[in-house]
Amino acid sequence: MDLSMRWLNDYIDVSDMPIKEFCSGLTLSGSKVERWETEGSEISKVVVGKLLSVVPHENSDHLVVCQVDVGKAGNGEPIQIVTGASNVKAGDIVPVAMDGSTLPNGVKIKKGKLRGVESNGMLCSLGELGLTTHDFPYAIADGIFIMQEEEGCAPFELGQDIREAIGLNDTSVEFEITSNRPDCMSVIGLARETHATFDRPYTVKTPIFKGVDGDINSMLKVTIHNTKLCPRYIAGVVKNVKIAPSPRWMRERLRASGVRPINNFVDITNYVMLEYGHPMHAFDIRYINGSEINIRNAKNGETITTLDGVERELNENMLVIADAEKPVAVAGVMGGEYSGIMDDTVDVVFESACFDGASVRTTAKALGMRTDASARFEKGLDPQNAYPALMRAFELVEMLGCGEVVKTFIDADYSDKTPKGVEFNAEWINNFLGTDIPEAEMIKYLEKLDFKVENGKAYAPSVRIDIECKADIAEEVARLYGYNNIPKTIIRGVAEAQLSEKQKFERTVANAMTAMGAYEITTYSFISPKYFDKIRLPADSPLRNTVVITNPLGEDTSVMRTSVLPSMCEVLARNYNSRNPEVCLFEIGSEYIPGGEELPDEPVRLSVGMYGGKKDFYDIKGIIDSMLDLAGVEDFEYTACTDTSVFAEADSFHPGRCAVISKGGRVFGIIGELHPEVLENYGIGTKAYAAKINLTELMEEATAVKVFKPLPKFPAITRDLAIVCDETLPVAELEKAIKRSVGKVLESVTLFDVYKGKQIAEGKKSVAYSISMRSHEGTLTDDQADAAVKRVLKALEELGAELRV
C-alpha cells in the first residue's frame, strides 16, 4: 500500500512531523513501513520559465534559439537556450533545466554550444521529468511540456521550482500490510492507525451528495443468487456523464499512490478504493442487457472477454456479475470487455459490493489474474463499508461535475450486522502480556482504534474483521502500549534456556571452520537416488537403503540422504560451473539412516569441500587437524585408506590419495582427493578435495573441558634425527614409534623434512624429526636424553629404519 502524505493530511494533520518519525512510529505500532520516497527528489534546479522569443538557429534547419525569462532564478535576466522541439512559441510557459541541474536517472545538464550558439540549459518534456500524458493529459508526449494553469491550482511563478509548480513533491510511504489487516489498505485505515499511534485528532467526514430525482428501480434490477459469496451489492446510477480528465489534485494523489490516472470516472473508482479500501466498478448501462444485474455462479464452459482483451473460460465455482444473458464481470476480479467506461458513455451504473474472499482468490488464481481489487477482496472486506464507499463516489461525481447522480439506489443487503463482542478482561490481558497496565489506559488505547468497551466486552469497528478472541484485544493493547515497554520475563515453569552439550560442540566445530576461512553452506536433506551413482557408491552399499518421501516435489528430491558427500559435491560443481576460481566450504548436516518401522536415526556429519588455487591434500588435512585440536580431540591418527570397506564412501576418493581418521582404532572420518570419475560425473574440471567427519561419534572422543597446564619450570632438550626408511613406510608409524620409545618426558615430535634424491637409495626416503623432551620433576640430563634417543633408534630399526649418516 502506497500512502500519499498529502492525502493523509486531509484526515489527520502530520505536516509538521518529520517523515522518519512518522515511519518509525507506524512501524513500531504494527503498520510496517518498507520505504518512503519524495516525488521528484532527483530533480534539482529545474524552474518555471516563459519563452520571450523563439527564432531559427542560424546554422541549423531544425534548431531554434529561445530567450527564456526564468524570473528570480536568472537574477532578472533572460537566458538563452537552444532546442530542437517544434512545438514551442513565444509566450509559452515551460520547465527549464538550468545549468548544473539534474533530472531523473542521474541526467545532468551543463551549458554548452549547439552548432556554435551558446545554450545555457534545456527545455524539458514530460518524459524528461519522469511524467506521462496520464499525469498531464493536455500535454504531448513527444515535445516540450507546455504548461497550462488548471482550475483550483495556484498560478505559476517565473523561477518557481518545477516540483512545487506542478505538484511533483508529494511524499509516498510504502507499507507492508499483512493479510489480516485489509482495513489498513486504505487512506482512512492508515489515518486511524496514525491517530492511535501519535494521539493526534483525525476526522472522517460523512460523504454528502444532492442527487437528481429518478427511480433507479425503473432503470435497473439487481438479484443476488448466491448470498453466501455475495452478502451485499449496492448499485447506483449516474446520468448524462461527461468523460474528461480528472482535476490535477486527483491525478496527483493517484500518481503518488502508484495508480495511473485515466479519466474522471475510472479515477473516481480508483480514488474511492484507495481512500476507503473498498473496490468499486462502473458499468456502461448500454451493455447491461435486459437492465438486469444478476450475481450468480458461472455456468461450466461459459466465457467472458475481460477488460484486458483476453477471453477466459469460467466454471460453476466462479462468481460473476451477469446481465439477463451473459457475464459482464468476474466478481471481485475484473470487468468484462464492454463493461468499461468509454468516451461516448452516457449513463453509468456504479457498483459497490462485497464478495467472499476465498472465492475471489480461487477464481483469480484459476484465471491467472491478480488485480488491485482481487488483492483486497481476497483478504476479506467489511460489507458495511460498501455504503459509505458508494456515497463517496457519488460525492466525487458531483464535485467533479461529471454527471447527474440519481438520488435512489438499490441495496441488496444479506450481511450480518450483529456486533461481535470479544471478552475484555484487563487482569487476563496483563497476565498474558506480563504487564501492569491500568484498565482505564487499556480502554483509552482501544477507543483510539474506534473500539467500544462496555459490559465486559470490546466491540471492534466492523472493518476490523481480524478481531476474534481476547488475545486479539491483548495485541491491540500491546502494540499501542509499545512492545519495547513490555518487560522481559522468563516463561513460568521453564528454566533459563541453555545450549546442550551437542549444540555447544557443533558450534565449536562451526566456529573453528569459519575461523580457518571456510564458508558454511546449508543444503537440502532430500536428494535424488541418482546421486549415489555419481559418488561411485557400491551397488550393495547399505547407504543405498533410504527413507523414501511419499509426496516428493520431484525425482531429484525423492529420498532422504544417507550421506552428506553428494550434497557437498553438488555445491562444489555449482561453484565451479559459475567460474568461481577457488572455494573452501563446510556444512554441518544430518544423515537419515532407516531404522525399521521406527523413525530414522539422524547422526550429524561435518562435510568439507575445496578446490582451486594451489590447494592439495595437505591443505584440507591442515584444516581438519586444526578443527580436531580446537574441538578437543587428541591422539587421533591418519591411516592410508587401502581397504574401501573401512569407510562407506571410500570409493568416492582417489585410491592412494585418501586417509581415514581414527582414534583408538575407532574410525570417525575420511579425507582425501575426490576420485576422477566423481569429478567427471559432477563436471568439475580440476582436482577437488573433500572430507566427511562423523560428529556424533567424534563428540564422544572429544575432551569437553580444557585443563590448564602451568608453564614449565625446567628447560627442554631437543634432539634432531634424520632417518632413512622404505618409501612406502608411513611417517605416522615412525611418529608412533618415537612417542612410545621416549615415554612421558616427550613434549613434542615435529616432522620438518622428507627427502628423496641422489643421496638416498632408490625406494628409500629420508625423514627428519625434531624431538623435544622435558621433565616436570627436574632438569633432564644429556645422559637421560641420549638414553631416550637410543630407545627410539632401536624401535625404528624394528620398522626397517636406520639413522642417516
JSON list of C-alpha atoms in Angstrom, two decimals, residues 522-532 546-568 570-571 574 587 589-593 600 602 682:
[
{"chain": "A", "resi": 522, "resn": "THR", "atom": "CA", "xyz": [23.21, -25.39, 4.00]},
{"chain": "A", "resi": 523, "resn": "THR", "atom": "CA", "xyz": [21.77, -27.96, 1.60]},
{"chain": "A", "resi": 524, "resn": "TYR", "atom": "CA", "xyz": [18.52, -29.89, 1.35]},
{"chain": "A", "resi": 525, "resn": "SER", "atom": "CA", "xyz": [18.24, -33.13, 3.29]},
{"chain": "A", "resi": 526, "resn": "PHE", "atom": "CA", "xyz": [16.33, -34.77, 0.43]},
{"chain": "A", "resi": 527, "resn": "ILE", "atom": "CA", "xyz": [18.23, -35.82, -2.68]},
{"chain": "A", "resi": 528, "resn": "SER", "atom": "CA", "xyz": [17.93, -37.96, -5.80]},
{"chain": "A", "resi": 529, "resn": "PRO", "atom": "CA", "xyz": [18.80, -41.70, -5.72]},
{"chain": "A", "resi": 530, "resn": "LYS", "atom": "CA", "xyz": [21.00, -40.98, -8.78]},
{"chain": "A", "resi": 531, "resn": "TYR", "atom": "CA", "xyz": [23.39, -39.07, -6.53]},
{"chain": "A", "resi": 532, "resn": "PHE", "atom": "CA", "xyz": [24.69, -42.38, -5.15]},
{"chain": "A", "resi": 546, "resn": "THR", "atom": "CA", "xyz": [16.99, -44.79, 2.13]},
{"chain": "A", "resi": 547, "resn": "VAL", "atom": "CA", "xyz": [13.88, -43.24, 3.60]},
{"chain": "A", "resi": 548, "resn": "VAL", "atom": "CA", "xyz": [11.60, -42.59, 0.60]},
{"chain": "A", "resi": 549, "resn": "ILE", "atom": "CA", "xyz": [9.42, -39.46, 0.61]},
{"chain": "A", "resi": 550, "resn": "THR", "atom": "CA", "xyz": [5.78, -40.29, -0.16]},
{"chain": "A", "resi": 551, "resn": "ASN", "atom": "CA", "xyz": [4.93, -36.94, -1.78]},
{"chain": "A", "resi": 552, "resn": "PRO", "atom": "CA", "xyz": [8.21, -35.61, -3.21]},
{"chain": "A", "resi": 553, "resn": "LEU", "atom": "CA", "xyz": [8.50, -32.38, -5.16]},
{"chain": "A", "resi": 554, "resn": "GLY", "atom": "CA", "xyz": [10.19, -34.44, -7.88]},
{"chain": "A", "resi": 555, "resn": "GLU", "atom": "CA", "xyz": [12.60, -37.30, -8.51]},
{"chain": "A", "resi": 556, "resn": "ASP", "atom": "CA", "xyz": [15.57, -35.08, -7.61]},
{"chain": "A", "resi": 557, "resn": "THR", "atom": "CA", "xyz": [14.17, -34.74, -4.08]},
{"chain": "A", "resi": 558, "resn": "SER", "atom": "CA", "xyz": [12.58, -38.14, -3.57]},
{"chain": "A", "resi": 559, "resn": "VAL", "atom": "CA", "xyz": [14.73, -39.72, -0.81]},
{"chain": "A", "resi": 560, "resn": "MET", "atom": "CA", "xyz": [16.34, -38.60, 2.43]},
{"chain": "A", "resi": 561, "resn": "ARG", "atom": "CA", "xyz": [20.12, -38.56, 2.20]},
{"chain": "A", "resi": 562, "resn": "THR", "atom": "CA", "xyz": [22.20, -41.22, 3.90]},
{"chain": "A", "resi": 563, "resn": "SER", "atom": "CA", "xyz": [25.44, -39.37, 3.05]},
{"chain": "A", "resi": 564, "resn": "VAL", "atom": "CA", "xyz": [26.29, -35.67, 3.09]},
{"chain": "A", "resi": 565, "resn": "LEU", "atom": "CA", "xyz": [29.01, -36.12, 0.45]},
{"chain": "A", "resi": 566, "resn": "PRO", "atom": "CA", "xyz": [26.73, -35.81, -2.65]},
{"chain": "A", "resi": 567, "resn": "SER", "atom": "CA", "xyz": [25.31, -32.53, -1.34]},
{"chain": "A", "resi": 568, "resn": "MET", "atom": "CA", "xyz": [28.81, -31.09, -0.94]},
{"chain": "A", "resi": 570, "resn": "GLU", "atom": "CA", "xyz": [26.71, -30.58, -5.91]},
{"chain": "A", "resi": 571, "resn": "VAL", "atom": "CA", "xyz": [27.69, -27.25, -4.36]},
{"chain": "A", "resi": 574, "resn": "ARG", "atom": "CA", "xyz": [27.74, -25.32, -8.98]},
{"chain": "A", "resi": 587, "resn": "GLU", "atom": "CA", "xyz": [28.37, -28.00, 6.22]},
{"chain": "A", "resi": 589, "resn": "GLY", "atom": "CA", "xyz": [24.10, -31.54, 8.47]},
{"chain": "A", "resi": 590, "resn": "SER", "atom": "CA", "xyz": [22.18, -34.67, 9.31]},
{"chain": "A", "resi": 591, "resn": "GLU", "atom": "CA", "xyz": [22.04, -38.01, 7.55]},
{"chain": "A", "resi": 592, "resn": "TYR", "atom": "CA", "xyz": [18.92, -40.17, 7.75]},
{"chain": "A", "resi": 593, "resn": "ILE", "atom": "CA", "xyz": [19.57, -43.86, 8.36]},
{"chain": "A", "resi": 600, "resn": "PRO", "atom": "CA", "xyz": [15.28, -43.00, 11.08]},
{"chain": "A", "resi": 602, "resn": "GLU", "atom": "CA", "xyz": [19.77, -38.76, 12.30]},
{"chain": "A", "resi": 682, "resn": "TYR", "atom": "CA", "xyz": [29.85, -33.60, -11.46]}
]
